[in-house]
Amino acid sequence: MGSTVATSVIDVSKTFGQDKDQVTALDRVSVDIRENEFFTLLGPSGCGKTTLLRLIAGFEHPSGGKILLHGEEISHLPPFKRPVNTVFQSYALFPHITVSENIGFGLSMQDKPANEIKETVAAMLKLVQMESLADRRTDQISGGQQQRVALARALAPHPKVLLLDEPLSALDYKLRKEMQIELKTLQHETGITFIFVTHDQEEALTMSDRVAVMNQGRILQVGTPKEIYDHPAERFVADFIGDTNFLAADLNQSDNGRMMVTLPGGRTVETTQSDFPGAGKVNITIRPEQASLINGPSAADLSGTINNVVYSGNDTHVHVMLESDEPFVVRVQNRGAQSAQWESGQAVGIKLEPGSVQVLQD
Amino acid sequence: MNSSAPGRQLSSVERVALKRESRRNILLCTPAMIVLFFAASGPLLVMLVYSFLTPGDYGGVVYKLSSDGWFRVFFHQDIFDETVSVASAHLSIFWRSIKLSLLTTIAALILGFPTAYFIATRPVKSRNFWLFLVTIPFWTNLLIRTFAIMELIRNRGLVNNVLMKFGVIEQPIQMLYTDFAIMLGMTYVYLPLMILPLYASMEKLDFRLIEAGYDLYANRFRVLRKVIIPLVKPGIVAGSILVFIPSLGAFVTPRVLGGGKNMMLGNLIELQFGQGRNWPLGAALSISLLLIVMVAMLLYVKNMQKNKGEQN
């Protein structure tokens, strides 16, 4: 896998409306997307992820900053002059032509010779396993099939970058799972850079090489799914991706130069993190599965009283009210009788796994 | 396969429900059917019968079978030596009517398409306002509007006066009493009938399809030709029919703006029922007009079916 940059977004801003009604959709966003990478823009609705995608596609033009494709500026080009194709959220298949004509549309607009179009369309139909439905109208096929056609249509002109705008959101759960794997495989096979937009954190974690978490028009953190999950930089990132606990703590440098976090209740744990907001009052986050419950406070890092036990199949979420009056959730795997021993009103201790304390930037 | 996908099989319960509903809907439109039958078919039948009768001396008809009315549609018989020649005056009026109606339809399409597109791309709230503006001309009587156009384009009218004042022309341009004037008037009168159905189909247009077109390397012109026009075709067709057919039978506009010389079919027919006192000829001309419209529609439907066949 090469590490050359496919798309550079440099200091890009986008505002809509004027004067009083002005809305900032993107606020000086910069990110480099590498070649052959499955890159995901993740965030809640309205965070600017779709706007960023539309700017790269060319449907909108940035209010500030620029966008490079393989080093060449494309910010001023109309969409039909950018070697970039989009898979739309609603698929946007042309209803007046057949499946094959849809797939060949981009190539015929590029004035490719007829036999080349025919060959590529056949190859694309094979790639997405739609050969038998080639001559159907697009309103005569199912949602999952439409999704495949949309993908084939966007891949047929062999774009340098493929943009995917929440393409799986209209599919039901099982089909979505299947398509996630298929998309990932397809990205590998074609070697095309995928920029994928989603609000589904699970989807982002399973499919991506790297994820950019966005909120309120800014990119908060870029990293591999593991980096984002294990080392969230900000409270929003930690909260948006997976379940987590937040606590107020103190950060101090010990005599031998190690960074120590003092938990509510007085226990101190070491942190191996290198990026600190500075000593003093900090917020920390601890994932529910990286803590365990023990009887009695003796060996515990935190202690409190159970106020709720929620069974959820795979595991049980035990809600504990700490002595510092902060809520804390521990996830206990449902193996044997492990979870059955905990019940409401019980006083418990919480033991943290080494390295589970993550100090946040904000 | 996704169960909510379009094109799936209907269950038997749904089919029964649909059948029942369509039966009820037929009942709902019965009153309109009755009115249409008596108001449209009745007069037509009268016309058909009249076209085969003998003209009365002071208008009206005498109940005596004759093919004279139909004969005179196409042939002219000299009053003195009784030589028969082709009724070239009638044929040229037929031709002018078809030509002017076609040109009017094209002009209305060229003017109406961007207008409808403009309205359909406004925010939902302001669309009604623009549609309202389109319908304003309907508030005034057709005759008055036509005279207003006459006032604008006559030799001493506003257009010529302004052009002469600024020295663009020295002599007034003869616009009134020309085919151009008729076309201008008809385009003006029937333009809303083009805009409204065009708007109706553009409003339903999924504008993401246009973005998809741009994304797939189609420039503006090609998006128009390959995406927008095929998708709003029903609107183009409906608008063209709504403009072409009334243009073909137009009567007030060619009378006022075309003068006595540039007659269209409507005027010719009116002449036979009035000064001409030849009701059978008028009736035969009317039926001929109807036949032209029917043939045009038939050709059109055939063409549509052929296109559909190619698509599937």
XYZ file of C-alpha atoms in Angstrom:
674
model
C 0.000 0.000 0.000
C 1.480 3.301 -1.071
C 1.521 6.248 1.253
C 1.368 8.985 -1.387
C -1.418 11.488 -0.882
C -4.483 11.088 -3.104
C -6.478 14.057 -1.895
C -5.372 17.016 0.169
C -7.915 19.221 1.851
C -6.103 22.385 2.884
C -7.683 24.877 5.242
C -11.087 24.477 3.630
C -14.049 26.468 4.905
C -17.615 26.467 3.666
C -20.363 28.829 4.710
C -23.954 28.887 3.514
C -26.290 31.869 3.514
C -25.409 35.479 4.101
C -24.951 37.937 6.960
C -27.161 37.074 9.907
C -28.345 33.735 8.508
C -24.831 32.570 7.745
C -24.116 28.986 8.715
C -20.603 27.589 8.880
C -20.628 24.035 7.583
C -16.860 23.618 7.535
C -14.385 25.581 9.598
C -10.786 25.538 8.281
C -10.589 21.786 7.766
C -7.314 20.171 6.712
C -6.751 16.498 6.034
C -4.612 14.316 3.769
C -6.196 11.197 2.313
C -3.667 8.631 1.140
C -3.715 6.618 -2.037
C -5.440 3.207 -1.911
C -6.877 4.043 1.458
C -10.340 3.337 2.830
C -10.882 6.663 4.557
C -14.012 7.384 6.572
C -15.515 10.712 7.579
C -17.475 9.959 10.729
C -19.736 12.277 12.668
C -23.299 13.085 13.663
C -25.683 14.606 11.118
C -24.895 18.245 10.443
C -21.224 17.880 11.348
C -20.058 18.829 7.840
C -18.980 15.393 6.592
C -21.343 15.406 3.610
C -20.411 19.004 2.801
C -16.734 18.016 2.707
C -17.593 15.130 0.372
C -19.620 17.431 -1.905
C -16.720 19.869 -2.016
C -14.377 17.090 -3.164
C -16.972 15.961 -5.737
C -17.381 19.543 -6.957
C -21.102 20.036 -6.257
C -20.163 22.869 -3.931
C -17.231 25.229 -4.015
C -15.209 26.078 -0.918
C -15.581 29.535 0.659
C -11.899 29.338 1.588
C -8.930 27.010 1.255
C -8.230 24.558 -1.513
C -8.548 20.917 -2.485
C -5.779 19.023 -4.289
C -6.059 15.771 -6.201
C -2.668 14.119 -6.665
C -1.077 17.496 -6.118
C -3.219 19.377 -8.632
C -5.708 21.931 -7.442
C -9.285 20.976 -8.376
C -11.258 23.442 -6.230
C -12.331 25.508 -9.240
C -13.221 22.609 -11.560
C -16.851 21.643 -12.237
C -17.778 18.075 -11.184
C -17.701 16.754 -14.756
C -14.026 17.681 -15.075
C -12.916 15.909 -11.893
C -11.689 12.299 -12.086
C -13.750 11.571 -8.999
C -17.051 9.678 -8.834
C -19.766 9.500 -6.218
C -22.040 6.785 -4.885
C -25.051 8.765 -3.700
C -26.979 8.090 -0.528
C -30.173 7.595 -2.524
C -28.159 5.911 -5.333
C -29.582 8.455 -7.859
C -29.795 5.841 -10.604
C -31.261 7.100 -13.870
C -34.788 5.676 -14.051
C -35.165 6.106 -17.817
C -32.330 3.763 -18.850
C -31.338 0.172 -18.097
C -28.881 -1.158 -15.556
C -26.127 -1.532 -18.191
C -26.794 1.927 -19.618
C -26.533 3.357 -16.116
C -23.174 1.674 -15.606
C -21.936 2.827 -19.013
C -23.195 6.412 -18.606
C -19.935 7.883 -17.325
C -17.875 6.184 -20.026
C -20.172 7.297 -22.829
C -20.064 10.864 -21.510
C -16.282 10.605 -21.725
C -16.784 9.627 -25.387
C -15.053 6.281 -24.987
C -15.340 3.916 -27.972
C -18.427 1.692 -27.949
C -16.568 -1.600 -27.652
C -14.556 -0.325 -24.696
C -17.764 0.759 -22.966
C -19.283 -2.637 -23.645
C -16.290 -4.457 -22.200
C -16.063 -2.297 -19.086
C -19.794 -2.550 -18.438
C -19.607 -6.342 -18.740
C -16.669 -6.438 -16.327
C -18.486 -4.170 -13.867
C -21.660 -6.254 -14.052
C -19.547 -9.280 -13.220
C -17.765 -7.476 -10.401
C -21.035 -6.637 -8.651
C -22.746 -9.891 -9.702
C -25.513 -8.238 -11.660
C -25.045 -9.913 -15.079
C -28.514 -11.462 -15.095
C -30.233 -8.108 -14.527
C -28.280 -6.055 -17.071
C -31.304 -5.134 -19.175
C -33.684 -4.380 -16.334
C -34.899 -0.884 -15.582
C -33.521 0.413 -12.284
C -36.973 0.586 -10.701
C -37.412 -3.125 -11.310
C -34.597 -4.228 -8.986
C -34.308 -4.396 -5.198
C -32.600 -1.899 -2.914
C -29.496 -4.042 -2.493
C -29.245 -4.491 -6.254
C -29.661 -0.761 -6.822
C -26.811 -0.241 -4.389
C -24.605 -2.547 -6.457
C -25.521 -0.781 -9.694
C -24.729 2.593 -8.125
C -21.336 1.245 -7.101
C -20.619 -0.231 -10.526
C -21.689 3.009 -12.224
C -19.293 5.044 -10.082
C -16.422 2.567 -10.510
C -16.801 2.075 -14.270
C -14.899 5.244 -15.321
C -12.137 4.094 -12.943
C -11.996 7.288 -10.861
C -8.905 8.267 -8.903
C -11.050 8.679 -5.816
C -14.447 7.146 -5.102
C -16.743 9.118 -2.809
C -19.444 7.233 -0.912
C -22.168 9.239 0.814
C -23.764 6.985 3.446
C -24.457 4.398 0.757
C -25.538 1.655 3.163
C -27.974 3.623 5.289
C -31.045 2.587 3.276
C -30.331 -1.133 3.554
C -31.614 -3.421 6.288
C -29.234 -4.692 8.949
C -28.216 -8.012 7.410
C -27.721 -6.659 3.923
C -25.730 -3.768 5.343
C -23.361 -6.181 7.070
C -22.868 -8.083 3.808
C -22.272 -4.914 1.830
C -19.723 -3.661 4.376
C -17.560 -6.694 3.703
C -18.182 -6.454 -0.060
C -17.206 -2.787 -0.158
C -14.014 -3.458 1.749
C -13.113 -6.323 -0.615
C -13.952 -4.188 -3.644
C -11.714 -1.421 -2.405
C -8.848 -3.897 -2.085
C -9.443 -5.404 -5.528
C -9.734 -2.122 -7.406
C -7.029 -0.271 -5.486
C -9.082 2.926 -5.726
C -9.067 5.391 -2.835
C -12.446 5.312 -1.073
C -13.730 8.261 0.912
C -16.689 7.004 2.874
C -19.142 9.149 4.821
C -21.151 7.680 7.674
C -22.709 8.494 11.023
C -22.498 4.842 12.082
C -19.417 4.423 14.290
C -19.536 0.627 14.078
C -19.509 0.809 10.266
C -16.567 3.193 10.404
C -14.571 0.957 12.734
C -15.128 -2.248 10.743
C -14.417 -0.896 7.262
C -11.853 1.873 7.464
C -8.097 2.059 7.239
C -8.336 5.480 8.839
C -11.188 7.486 10.320
C -11.656 11.236 10.711
C -14.114 12.099 13.460
C -15.960 15.345 12.733
C -18.182 17.612 14.759
C -19.550 21.115 14.151
C -17.588 21.672 10.972
C -14.232 20.585 12.347
C -12.141 17.429 12.203
C -11.437 16.468 15.811
C -9.187 13.462 15.326
C -7.749 11.383 12.502
C -6.398 7.890 13.071
C -6.820 4.160 12.618
C -10.005 2.714 14.137
C -7.908 1.309 16.998
C -6.217 4.642 17.714
C -9.561 6.429 17.709
C -11.192 3.880 19.980
C -8.330 3.340 22.415
C -6.933 6.851 22.503
C -9.709 9.361 21.874
C -8.240 12.846 22.082
C -11.389 14.696 23.026
C -14.496 14.070 25.034
C -16.692 14.181 21.914
C -14.643 11.500 20.157
C -14.663 9.208 23.186
C -18.392 9.694 23.600
C -19.304 9.293 19.926
C -17.352 6.087 19.427
C -18.534 3.289 21.661
C -19.728 3.567 25.257
C -17.460 5.143 27.812
C -17.202 6.643 31.284
C -16.048 10.172 32.031
C -14.461 11.207 35.320
C -12.812 14.317 36.676
C -9.244 13.669 37.845
C -5.947 15.309 38.686
C -2.836 14.958 36.569
C 0.568 15.252 38.269
C 4.170 14.527 37.487
C 5.696 12.249 40.083
C 9.229 12.554 41.452
C 10.671 10.086 38.978
C 9.146 11.908 36.017
C 6.189 9.612 35.397
C 2.729 11.048 34.775
C 0.249 10.009 37.427
C -3.543 10.402 37.398
C -5.268 10.773 40.746
C -8.732 9.182 40.531
C -11.789 10.284 42.512
C -11.304 8.538 45.850
C -7.570 9.111 45.964
C -6.006 6.169 44.117
C -3.328 7.026 41.556
C -2.621 5.214 38.304
C 0.119 5.791 35.790
C -0.606 6.886 32.258
C 1.717 6.179 29.380
C 0.171 8.797 27.122
C 2.463 11.348 25.554
C -0.011 14.088 24.597
C -1.137 15.971 27.676
C -3.210 19.076 28.071
C -0.932 20.017 31.002
C -0.911 19.114 34.698
C -3.826 19.937 36.992
C -7.543 19.266 36.658
C -8.294 17.017 33.689
C -11.080 14.858 32.290
C -10.380 11.201 31.829
C -12.256 8.426 30.062
C -12.365 4.698 30.803
C -14.090 2.135 28.543
C -16.683 -0.034 30.383
C -15.039 -3.260 29.205
C -11.646 -2.221 30.590
C -12.909 -2.218 34.159
C -14.041 -5.098 36.333
C -16.039 -5.439 39.523
C -14.595 -6.874 42.732
C -15.963 -7.443 46.195
C -14.803 -4.987 48.817
C -12.816 -1.794 48.456
C -9.398 -3.132 49.468
C -7.792 -3.646 46.029
C -10.182 -1.361 44.173
C -9.239 1.733 42.133
C -12.756 3.126 42.480
C -15.593 2.201 44.774
C -19.335 2.780 44.919
C -22.779 1.214 45.010
C -24.576 -0.655 42.232
C -27.783 1.122 41.270
C -28.776 -0.806 38.153
C -27.964 -4.074 36.389
C -28.906 -4.179 32.698
C -28.782 -7.497 30.853
C -28.022 -7.159 27.117
C -27.378 -10.645 25.753
C -23.666 -10.849 25.237
C -22.875 -9.010 28.389
C -24.354 -7.197 31.374
C -23.962 -3.472 32.022
C -23.575 -2.781 35.713
C -24.289 0.871 36.600
C -22.363 1.967 39.654
C -22.727 5.252 41.535
C -19.234 6.160 42.744
C -18.608 7.659 46.150
C -17.681 10.859 44.348
C -21.292 10.916 43.038
C -20.240 10.191 39.465
C -21.924 7.404 37.472
C -19.716 4.613 36.150
C -20.672 1.665 33.931
C -18.815 -1.650 33.992
C -19.392 -4.231 31.264
C -19.332 -7.798 32.546
C -19.231 -10.654 30.041
C -22.017 -13.168 30.535
C -19.926 -16.274 31.125
C -21.113 -18.796 33.687
C -22.406 -17.159 36.845
C -20.027 -14.177 36.672
C -22.679 -11.540 36.162
C -25.384 -13.157 38.250
C -23.614 -12.284 41.501
C -24.110 -8.517 41.086
C -27.328 -6.851 42.158
C -28.668 -3.407 42.939
C -27.740 -1.828 46.251
C -24.558 -3.847 46.593
C -21.345 -2.007 47.548
C -18.554 -2.854 45.101
C -15.013 -1.978 44.123
C -13.900 -1.313 40.535
C -10.562 -2.518 39.244
C -9.095 -0.827 36.160
C -6.939 -2.562 33.578
C -3.450 -1.138 33.169
C -3.412 1.581 30.519
C -7.197 1.954 30.515
C -7.161 5.551 31.736
C -7.186 7.976 28.843
C -6.578 11.660 29.568
C -8.650 13.943 27.321
C -7.524 17.182 25.706
C -10.616 19.058 26.809
C -34.409 -9.967 -2.330
C -35.675 -6.957 -0.480
C -39.385 -7.382 0.181
C -40.099 -3.667 -0.088
C -38.522 -3.480 -3.525
C -40.613 -2.059 -6.362
C -41.896 -4.483 -8.940
C -42.687 -7.197 -6.438
C -45.720 -9.456 -6.759
C -48.942 -8.208 -5.185
C -50.571 -10.460 -2.660
C -54.084 -11.712 -3.447
C -55.556 -9.527 -0.699
C -53.949 -6.434 -2.179
C -55.208 -7.355 -5.626
C -58.804 -7.679 -4.445
C -58.518 -4.367 -2.598
C -57.124 -2.646 -5.692
C -59.894 -4.043 -7.866
C -62.554 -2.859 -5.466
C -60.996 0.564 -5.290
C -60.796 0.948 -9.052
C -64.477 -0.043 -9.319
C -65.373 2.678 -6.843
C -63.231 5.203 -8.706
C -65.085 4.450 -11.934
C -68.322 5.265 -10.147
C -66.869 8.561 -8.939
C -66.156 9.787 -12.436
C -69.543 8.787 -13.864
C -71.106 12.294 -13.647
C -68.166 13.766 -15.551
C -68.450 10.997 -18.127
C -72.125 11.800 -18.694
C -71.450 15.512 -19.103
C -68.560 14.810 -21.448
C -70.680 12.467 -23.515
C -73.477 14.933 -24.065
C -71.324 18.051 -24.303
C -68.658 16.604 -26.596
C -70.055 13.613 -28.443
C -73.502 15.150 -28.992
C -72.344 18.252 -30.874
C -69.831 16.156 -32.778
C -72.572 13.870 -33.965
C -74.624 16.900 -35.041
C -71.600 18.207 -36.975
C -71.074 14.876 -38.668
C -74.729 14.734 -39.760
C -74.787 18.386 -40.915
C -71.695 17.861 -43.058
C -73.734 15.509 -45.233
C -76.785 17.788 -45.638
C -77.654 20.593 -48.081
C -77.118 24.249 -47.095
C -80.226 26.331 -46.503
C -80.646 29.634 -48.352
C -80.294 31.795 -45.246
C -77.969 29.579 -43.252
C -78.948 26.418 -41.455
C -79.431 23.144 -43.268
C -82.045 21.462 -45.395
C -82.575 17.815 -44.532
C -81.532 16.489 -47.904
C -78.507 14.222 -48.237
C -75.574 15.798 -50.106
C -71.813 15.334 -50.358
C -71.427 18.919 -51.528
C -70.009 20.114 -48.183
C -67.201 17.575 -48.216
C -66.609 18.119 -51.941
C -66.058 21.822 -51.334
C -63.504 21.205 -48.612
C -61.053 20.058 -51.254
C -62.413 21.323 -54.577
C -63.605 24.583 -55.971
C -66.347 24.795 -58.590
C -66.508 27.905 -60.708
C -69.933 29.557 -60.544
C -70.052 30.455 -64.229
C -68.441 27.682 -66.270
C -68.718 25.001 -63.541
C -65.082 23.892 -64.018
C -63.722 22.027 -61.024
C -60.343 22.908 -59.542
C -58.565 22.078 -56.310
C -59.620 24.448 -53.508
C -56.138 25.869 -53.102
C -57.385 28.612 -50.760
C -58.656 25.997 -48.307
C -55.531 23.884 -48.574
C -53.281 26.864 -47.951
C -55.346 27.719 -44.885
C -54.977 24.138 -43.647
C -51.256 24.328 -44.235
C -50.923 27.728 -42.575
C -52.849 26.492 -39.535
C -50.648 23.460 -39.105
C -47.465 25.448 -39.720
C -48.359 28.285 -37.343
C -49.537 25.847 -34.666
C -46.296 23.894 -34.886
C -44.226 27.077 -34.730
C -46.304 28.306 -31.791
C -45.755 25.002 -29.972
C -42.010 25.194 -30.559
C -41.852 28.831 -29.452
C -43.881 28.059 -26.326
C -41.603 25.105 -25.552
C -38.448 27.194 -25.955
C -39.863 29.960 -23.753
C -41.688 27.699 -21.319
C -38.926 25.185 -20.590
C -36.508 27.565 -18.851
C -39.410 29.292 -17.086
C -40.737 26.006 -15.706
C -37.204 24.988 -14.725
C -36.738 28.299 -12.957
C -39.958 27.881 -10.978
C -39.232 24.247 -10.128
C -35.824 25.178 -8.708
C -37.176 27.963 -6.451
C -37.639 27.231 -2.733
C -40.955 25.403 -2.181
C -42.516 28.430 -0.495
C -42.003 30.860 -3.360
C -43.001 28.439 -6.148
C -46.695 29.157 -5.659
C -46.019 32.840 -6.077
C -44.306 32.304 -9.429
C -47.077 29.959 -10.595
C -49.564 32.603 -9.584
C -47.744 35.120 -11.804
C -47.978 32.681 -14.724
C -51.738 32.449 -14.330
C -52.365 36.210 -14.093
C -53.064 36.621 -17.854
C -56.074 34.309 -17.430
C -57.745 37.000 -15.364
C -58.422 39.177 -18.374
C -60.572 38.380 -21.348
C -58.737 36.859 -24.292
C -60.095 39.476 -26.686
C -58.807 42.354 -24.567
C -55.368 40.793 -24.265
C -55.258 40.252 -28.002
C -56.185 43.876 -28.672
C -53.448 44.891 -26.255
C -50.908 43.007 -28.371
C -52.360 44.705 -31.438
C -51.798 48.059 -29.739
C -48.178 47.117 -29.117
C -47.247 45.938 -32.581
C -49.306 48.086 -34.947
C -47.481 50.514 -37.214
C -48.007 53.455 -34.842
C -47.819 51.174 -31.798
C -45.455 51.209 -28.854
C -42.783 48.937 -30.329
C -42.484 50.791 -33.624
C -42.633 54.207 -31.936
C -39.831 53.363 -29.530
C -37.673 51.846 -32.271
C -38.178 54.920 -34.473
C -37.556 57.331 -31.612
C -34.157 55.758 -30.946
C -33.404 55.706 -34.647
C -33.150 51.944 -34.935
C -35.575 52.031 -37.851
C -36.846 54.814 -40.093
C -40.033 53.224 -41.360
C -42.392 51.319 -39.038
C -42.056 47.549 -39.395
C -45.247 45.882 -40.578
C -45.898 43.382 -37.812
C -49.656 43.493 -37.467
C -51.660 41.380 -39.941
C -48.779 38.990 -40.560
C -48.201 35.341 -39.683
C -45.667 36.599 -37.160
C -48.378 38.547 -35.344
C -50.611 35.456 -35.191
C -47.766 33.357 -33.863
C -46.806 35.993 -31.300
C -50.392 36.237 -30.097
C -50.919 32.500 -29.873
C -47.609 31.926 -28.117
C -48.575 34.567 -25.580
C -52.039 33.135 -25.037
C -51.048 29.480 -24.802
C -47.681 29.805 -23.025
C -49.162 29.091 -19.558
C -50.597 25.844 -20.938
C -47.023 24.836 -21.760
C -45.464 26.054 -18.506
C -47.900 24.379 -16.112
C -47.538 20.736 -17.247
C -43.781 21.251 -17.729
C -43.543 22.570 -14.204
C -45.601 19.650 -12.896
C -43.114 17.116 -14.258
C -40.029 19.164 -13.348
C -41.246 19.506 -9.796
C -41.154 15.719 -9.538
C -37.648 15.631 -11.011
C -35.065 14.283 -8.586
C -32.328 16.907 -8.783
C -29.813 14.443 -7.398
C -30.031 12.768 -10.802
C -28.694 15.976 -12.329
C -25.811 15.917 -9.862
C -25.228 12.273 -10.774
C -25.056 13.348 -14.423
C -22.471 16.039 -13.676
C -20.540 13.577 -11.533
C -20.399 11.139 -14.459
C -18.671 13.603 -16.785
C -21.755 15.039 -18.514
C -21.469 18.789 -19.103
C -24.457 21.128 -18.816
C -25.696 20.529 -22.348
C -25.416 16.766 -22.054
C -27.122 16.699 -18.674
C -29.992 18.598 -20.294
C -30.156 16.220 -23.252
C -29.451 12.900 -21.534
C -30.982 13.373 -18.114
C -33.402 16.296 -17.790
C -35.255 16.103 -21.120
C -35.889 12.321 -21.006
C -37.154 12.634 -17.442
C -39.533 15.547 -18.063
C -40.715 14.160 -21.400
C -44.270 13.556 -20.129
C -44.493 17.272 -19.332
C -43.093 18.274 -22.719
C -45.642 16.035 -24.419
C -48.594 17.236 -22.351
C -47.612 20.888 -22.837
C -47.135 20.467 -26.577
C -50.543 18.838 -26.979
C -52.192 21.522 -24.866
C -50.656 24.258 -27.035
C -50.817 22.619 -30.462
C -54.487 21.598 -30.432
C -56.072 24.899 -29.392
C -53.663 26.741 -31.727
C -54.897 24.669 -34.611
C -58.477 25.774 -33.970
C -57.624 29.292 -32.789
C -60.119 31.854 -33.906
C -59.935 35.137 -31.982
C -56.161 35.629 -32.239
C -55.803 35.122 -36.017
C -58.928 37.199 -36.574
C -57.644 40.215 -34.630
C -53.908 39.986 -35.327
C -53.983 38.311 -38.749
C -56.623 40.510 -40.281
C -58.848 39.234 -43.054
C -56.081 37.906 -45.285
C -54.197 35.596 -42.943
C -57.020 33.259 -42.075
C -56.634 30.106 -40.039
C -58.952 27.109 -39.930
C -61.031 28.515 -37.094
C -61.772 31.647 -39.111
C -62.600 29.673 -42.230
C -65.085 27.574 -40.289
C -66.616 30.623 -38.657
C -66.965 32.213 -42.094
C -69.036 29.290 -43.373
C -71.450 29.468 -40.444
C -71.719 33.251 -40.741
C -71.375 35.215 -43.968
C -70.771 32.119 -46.079
C -74.082 30.549 -45.081
C -72.751 27.144 -45.889
C -73.204 25.093 -42.736
C -72.434 21.716 -44.345
C -69.067 23.045 -45.584
C -68.355 24.508 -42.121
C -69.261 21.198 -40.522
C -67.090 19.254 -42.965
C -64.179 21.623 -42.275
C -64.670 21.128 -38.534
C -64.617 17.360 -38.899
C -61.476 17.697 -41.054
C -59.817 19.680 -38.266
C -60.755 16.948 -35.832
C -59.295 14.337 -38.170
C -56.004 16.244 -38.417
C -55.756 16.344 -34.631
C -56.583 12.644 -34.393
C -54.001 11.663 -36.982
C -51.382 13.812 -35.219
C -52.160 12.170 -31.891
C -52.146 8.705 -33.421
C -48.750 9.251 -35.010
C -47.530 10.566 -31.722
C -48.778 7.622 -29.646
C -47.262 5.220 -32.200
C -43.945 7.008 -31.856
C -44.102 6.835 -28.061
C -44.777 3.108 -28.137
C -41.845 2.599 -30.452
C -39.586 4.521 -28.059
C -40.839 2.490 -25.151
C -40.185 -0.699 -27.094
C -36.609 0.372 -27.627
C -36.206 1.122 -23.962
C -37.371 -2.279 -22.707
